[in-house]
Amino acid sequence: MKQISLNGTWLMYRKDIGKQIQAQVPGSVFHDLMENGLMEDPFYRDNEKKARELSFYDYVYEREFDITEDFLKLDRIELCCEGLDTLTDIFMNGICVGKTDNMFRLYELDVKHALKAGKNTIRIEFASVSRYAQQEDEKEKLFQFEYAMPGMGHIRKGHYMFGWDWGPQIPDMGIYRPVSLKGYEAGKITDVHFHQIHEDGKVKLEVKTDAQIWSDGVSYEVELCSPAGETMTSTVNEGECEIVIENPMLWWPHGHGEQFLYQAEVRLVKDGKVIDQRHYQTGLRTMELIQEKDEWGTSFYFKINGVPVYMKGADYIPEDNILPRCNYDRTKRLLLDCIECNHNSIRVWGGGIYPEEYFYDLCDELGIVVWQDLMFACATYPSENSGFMETTMGELKYNIGRIRHRACLGLICGNNEMELAHVEWEMEDREENKKKYLQLFEQELPALAREIAPDVAYWIASPSSGGDFREPNGEEQGDMHYWGVWHMCEPFVAYRTVNPRFMSEFGIQSFPCLKTMETCTLPEDRNIFSRIMELHQKGGPEGNERILNYISQLYRYPRNFESLLYISQMIQAEGIRYGVEYWRRIYGRCMGTIYWQLNDCWPVASWSGIDSCGRWKALHYFSKKFFAPVLVSVNDEDKQLDIFVTNDRNQESGLELSWGLYRFNGTRVKGGIQNIVVGACRSTEVMKLDFRENIVTWEDEINYVFQVELKEGGVVVSENKVYFAPVKYMELKKPEISVSVTETEKDFVFELMTDTLVKGLYVDFTDRDFILSDNFFDLIPGIGKKLLLSKERAENITVEELKEKIKFLSVADTYE
């Protein structure tokens, strides 16, 4: 195969104006307009409205390129478009060579007839998706998520681009992934499928290759390279072969073993010359979704290489509304942040887009199990429209086919919240919509998935109890979305009344930090009820009201804007911790907690743990603790504490457990130490404590804290604290915090001490952003805290500068 890249500089113009500007491919209309000074950043203040208006126009991309006589002699020449967003007419030298109507598809168009030797032109005309969706919705009104622009279900485009309760209405368009010309001689590989058969001490890897062959004498080659560098080849007969791997190096999720990966090359050869080839990265492992009857109903858990794995992670949305601003480095940083905080899984939510190949490469390499939604969410679809169904099936064949070999791929899920919507949400023509839903999501999609990826677990919908509208959000089987906390304003203790088999969505909103809000606001905007701040709160007026409601349950009203942002993060982190710790305590009954949501696509009040600037909120720091492989947590009721240790590891662990009951001034009233052994893959109650005789009066309740620690080899692997009154009632004093800063070869080391109990200490730095080993933590007088800052994360700074720039914010500092 020979390839001519058409990436790079193009000309772009709005069709009704015609004035050309330089554009970059891959890219997008809005990105090119911004780069040419013709559009303001849509994330700043209320610029979203201006961007939305620009989405109702048509745009054109065009360029010239050269073709040689030799290239034209090839048997077949295709225009390969990996990502066109979305409605296009494509012209080569004035000849229409194709039309597109699906952002998620790969388009390979036969264009040899339209090419000539020498100079050629390509023109791609983009019709407004906003106008199309609106017009189609006027013809046939489809049910959809209330926060989105109308008609999103009529077009196969990332739903979030039309707006969500955390995202702006910025439906961009353009050539967002590479475009090229590919020329083939004698044959072309069209599909490769891997099937693993695991036996004692070996793996049989079956490789089936489909190809279009236009000439005699074409043969196949398959080569497999192990992580150790050993190369294995196999004879291919009619496109099929089997490679036997002795003593295979297995792939494991993060926290359970190594992420060994094998590299496969599949080639077509004619007369000793490679005429086409494909490269694949895969891991050898078994991954099963286990659904078996048990004492609580039907299980729902992943068994990997024969070991049950508790899934810990967050829901992933696209990283930006302007897709050209996404890249490998940005995604790598985000996923490394997940690994640093003990995540082993991620759910690709169905209202976004199918990620780039590098997303799956990174998940393979880092050991992050992917729950992959298909791109359907919170909408109904024109299932009786043959054109819509044809393009949708093409989309699914392509995207399922391109990821099915991935070591990281744990599950393919049909949609987000559509089964639930047909049961619980207000919807016209409910019974008719149910029939359409069953046809698409419980017949056609599962059948297609079984055909294309028979080795990958398929799940009907999220949430679901298995389909057919039977308790789609039930506790006895399947996965669950729980929104009693937040949407129904239930207190955090309500989490302990919910017993899911797998919790795949739950969350609490917070604001980003002040530094992030300064990127999109002016000083006069910085009140959460200002017009600009409410434009950056997509959950409606009730969004900020709920944040204040949860603050009122636990904290006093903050004294200023920055304090309010900070306290909102504290309530979010505390709430999610409350739920996760409980669901990890019921290990076996619940086997996964994936919270909503990991990241943001713009600066906004949302459920994310990492904001759009990549800054960690309190939630992400907390996830490092509540997702720890060995977790100590406490079930507390009326000053009686049940201490649990949850061990996710594949082997039992010997640990030292220490505890103490302290006054806020640091006086230890009671304490103890004992050695314990906890079994693998389970949660165990290891101790009961009763403090009713120690904490008697109201004054006692607001002046005591309980702390418990687990150590392994002298190193703290988990710790937790329990208070006996809401934070708002505690007698917190403004602390005097002493800090020393030293350095080692790899880290800057901060040692902190306090004169009084500190709740939620946020360590920040003026005009710099650093990720510390811990943050938003509590300090007890007399018990110091050591923080590490990796020098890899802190370039071009000295110990002296760190001392000058460090600053602190705690709960007591938010009081008047």
Short mmCIF file of C-alpha atoms in Angstrom, two decimals, residues 419-607:
data_model
loop_
_atom_site.label_atom_id
_atom_site.label_comp_id
_atom_site.label_asym_id
_atom_site.label_seq_id
_atom_site.Cartn_x
_atom_site.Cartn_y
_atom_site.Cartn_z
CA GLU A 419 -33.80 1.63 28.87
CA LEU A 420 -34.18 3.62 32.09
CA ALA A 421 -35.60 6.60 30.17
CA HIS A 422 -38.36 4.49 28.63
CA VAL A 423 -39.45 3.40 32.10
CA GLU A 424 -38.93 6.38 34.39
CA TRP A 425 -38.69 9.58 32.32
CA GLU A 426 -41.58 11.57 30.90
CA MET A 427 -41.95 10.55 27.27
CA GLU A 428 -44.67 10.86 24.64
CA ASP A 429 -45.60 7.75 22.63
CA ARG A 430 -43.94 5.61 25.28
CA GLU A 431 -45.22 2.24 24.03
CA GLU A 432 -44.30 2.97 20.41
CA ASN A 433 -40.86 4.15 21.48
CA LYS A 434 -40.42 0.99 23.54
CA LYS A 435 -41.01 -1.14 20.43
CA LYS A 436 -38.40 0.84 18.47
CA TYR A 437 -35.98 0.59 21.39
CA LEU A 438 -36.31 -3.18 21.67
CA GLN A 439 -35.77 -3.61 17.94
CA LEU A 440 -32.59 -1.53 17.87
CA PHE A 441 -30.98 -2.08 21.26
CA GLU A 442 -32.08 -5.59 22.23
CA GLN A 443 -32.13 -7.27 18.83
CA GLU A 444 -30.09 -5.62 16.11
CA LEU A 445 -27.18 -4.20 18.15
CA PRO A 446 -26.55 -7.32 20.28
CA ALA A 447 -26.68 -9.52 17.19
CA LEU A 448 -24.18 -7.28 15.40
CA ALA A 449 -21.86 -7.21 18.42
CA ARG A 450 -21.95 -11.01 18.71
CA GLU A 451 -21.08 -11.31 15.03
CA ILE A 452 -18.20 -8.82 15.08
CA ALA A 453 -16.78 -9.34 18.59
CA PRO A 454 -17.95 -12.71 19.93
CA ASP A 455 -15.18 -12.78 22.55
CA VAL A 456 -16.15 -9.46 24.16
CA ALA A 457 -18.86 -9.22 26.81
CA TYR A 458 -21.89 -7.25 25.60
CA TRP A 459 -24.30 -5.45 27.92
CA ILE A 460 -27.68 -4.16 26.77
CA ALA A 461 -27.66 -0.71 28.39
CA SER A 462 -26.37 1.21 31.36
CA PRO A 463 -28.08 0.89 33.74
CA SER A 464 -29.88 -2.38 33.16
CA SER A 465 -30.92 -5.57 34.86
CA GLY A 466 -30.62 -7.47 31.61
CA GLY A 467 -33.18 -5.81 29.35
CA ASP A 468 -36.86 -5.87 28.45
CA PHE A 469 -37.49 -2.93 30.81
CA ARG A 470 -37.34 -5.19 33.91
CA GLU A 471 -36.20 -2.96 36.77
CA PRO A 472 -33.50 -1.28 34.67
CA ASN A 473 -32.03 0.33 37.79
CA GLY A 474 -32.50 -2.57 40.18
CA GLU A 475 -30.13 -3.76 42.91
CA GLU A 476 -30.29 -7.52 42.34
CA GLN A 477 -28.54 -7.79 38.98
CA GLY A 478 -26.74 -5.77 36.35
CA ASP A 479 -25.37 -2.28 36.83
CA MET A 480 -26.90 0.72 38.53
CA HIS A 481 -26.96 4.52 38.32
CA TYR A 482 -27.79 6.10 41.65
CA TRP A 483 -28.82 9.78 41.79
CA GLY A 484 -30.78 9.96 45.04
CA VAL A 485 -27.79 11.84 46.38
CA TRP A 486 -27.57 15.00 44.26
CA HIS A 487 -30.68 15.01 42.04
CA MET A 488 -33.05 14.05 44.86
CA CYS A 489 -31.03 15.98 47.49
CA GLU A 490 -30.77 12.93 49.76
CA PRO A 491 -28.07 13.08 52.47
CA PHE A 492 -24.80 11.19 52.04
CA VAL A 493 -25.93 8.51 54.51
CA ALA A 494 -28.42 7.40 51.83
CA TYR A 495 -25.52 5.75 49.98
CA ARG A 496 -25.46 3.10 52.72
CA THR A 497 -29.03 2.09 51.90
CA VAL A 498 -28.18 1.25 48.27
CA ASN A 499 -26.71 -2.17 47.49
CA PRO A 500 -25.79 -2.40 43.79
CA ARG A 501 -24.12 -5.30 42.05
CA PHE A 502 -22.07 -2.75 40.08
CA MET A 503 -22.37 1.03 40.44
CA SER A 504 -21.52 2.58 37.07
CA GLU A 505 -22.72 6.14 37.68
CA PHE A 506 -23.25 8.39 40.72
CA GLY A 507 -21.96 11.82 41.58
CA ILE A 508 -22.04 15.21 43.28
CA GLN A 509 -21.29 18.56 41.68
CA SER A 510 -18.56 21.02 42.61
CA PHE A 511 -16.92 24.10 41.12
CA PRO A 512 -13.41 24.22 39.70
CA CYS A 513 -10.78 26.11 41.69
CA LEU A 514 -10.34 29.88 41.43
CA LYS A 515 -7.41 29.60 39.00
CA THR A 516 -9.59 27.74 36.51
CA MET A 517 -12.56 30.08 36.91
CA GLU A 518 -10.23 33.03 36.28
CA THR A 519 -9.63 31.66 32.76
CA CYS A 520 -13.28 32.22 31.78
CA THR A 521 -14.54 35.09 33.96
CA LEU A 522 -13.86 38.69 34.91
CA PRO A 523 -13.64 39.75 38.57
CA GLU A 524 -17.17 41.15 38.48
CA ASP A 525 -18.48 37.73 37.34
CA ARG A 526 -17.20 35.87 40.40
CA ASN A 527 -20.41 35.27 42.27
CA ILE A 528 -22.08 31.90 41.67
CA PHE A 529 -25.40 33.61 40.90
CA SER A 530 -23.97 36.06 38.36
CA ARG A 531 -25.10 35.70 34.76
CA ILE A 532 -21.70 34.43 33.59
CA MET A 533 -21.32 31.91 36.40
CA GLU A 534 -24.81 30.58 35.77
CA LEU A 535 -23.89 30.18 32.08
CA HIS A 536 -21.06 27.96 33.34
CA GLN A 537 -23.52 25.91 35.41
CA LYS A 538 -25.37 23.79 32.85
CA GLY A 539 -27.49 21.96 35.39
CA GLY A 540 -29.95 24.85 35.54
CA PRO A 541 -30.69 27.10 38.54
CA GLU A 542 -31.12 24.05 40.74
CA GLY A 543 -27.45 23.13 40.19
CA ASN A 544 -26.02 25.90 42.35
CA GLU A 545 -28.92 25.55 44.76
CA ARG A 546 -28.03 21.88 45.31
CA ILE A 547 -24.38 22.72 45.89
CA LEU A 548 -25.45 25.20 48.58
CA ASN A 549 -27.87 22.65 50.01
CA TYR A 550 -25.11 20.09 50.49
CA ILE A 551 -22.79 22.73 51.90
CA SER A 552 -25.48 23.60 54.44
CA GLN A 553 -25.75 19.97 55.53
CA LEU A 554 -22.09 19.76 56.49
CA TYR A 555 -20.39 23.17 56.48
CA ARG A 556 -20.97 26.78 57.39
CA TYR A 557 -21.62 29.33 54.66
CA PRO A 558 -18.23 30.29 53.14
CA ARG A 559 -17.05 33.87 53.51
CA ASN A 560 -16.07 34.60 49.86
CA PHE A 561 -16.07 33.29 46.30
CA GLU A 562 -12.80 31.34 46.55
CA SER A 563 -13.92 29.73 49.81
CA LEU A 564 -17.21 28.69 48.25
CA LEU A 565 -15.43 27.01 45.33
CA TYR A 566 -13.18 25.17 47.77
CA ILE A 567 -15.99 24.04 50.10
CA SER A 568 -17.99 22.78 47.11
CA GLN A 569 -15.06 20.48 46.32
CA MET A 570 -14.93 19.29 49.91
CA ILE A 571 -18.59 18.25 49.95
CA GLN A 572 -18.19 16.49 46.60
CA ALA A 573 -15.14 14.52 47.77
CA GLU A 574 -16.66 13.64 51.15
CA GLY A 575 -19.87 12.44 49.55
CA ILE A 576 -18.26 10.21 46.92
CA ARG A 577 -15.91 8.81 49.59
CA TYR A 578 -18.93 7.93 51.70
CA GLY A 579 -20.47 5.91 48.88
CA VAL A 580 -17.34 4.19 47.60
CA GLU A 581 -16.17 3.08 51.04
CA TYR A 582 -19.53 1.50 51.76
CA TRP A 583 -19.70 -0.30 48.40
CA ARG A 584 -16.18 -1.61 48.90
CA ARG A 585 -17.17 -2.88 52.34
CA ILE A 586 -19.85 -5.05 50.70
CA TYR A 587 -17.25 -6.65 48.39
CA GLY A 588 -18.76 -9.64 46.62
CA ARG A 589 -22.21 -8.14 46.56
CA CYS A 590 -20.95 -4.97 44.84
CA MET A 591 -17.98 -5.47 42.48
CA GLY A 592 -17.47 -2.09 40.90
CA THR A 593 -17.75 1.63 41.59
CA ILE A 594 -17.37 4.04 38.70
CA TYR A 595 -18.24 7.59 39.67
CA TRP A 596 -19.56 10.38 37.48
CA GLN A 597 -17.28 11.90 36.21
CA LEU A 598 -13.55 11.86 35.59
CA ASN A 599 -12.97 15.02 33.53
CA ASP A 600 -14.48 18.15 31.98
CA CYS A 601 -14.63 19.46 28.42
CA TRP A 602 -14.66 23.17 29.42
CA PRO A 603 -14.57 25.28 32.63
CA VAL A 604 -17.86 24.55 34.39
CA ALA A 605 -19.55 23.52 37.60
CA SER A 606 -19.77 19.75 37.20
CA TRP A 607 -19.36 16.32 38.71
#
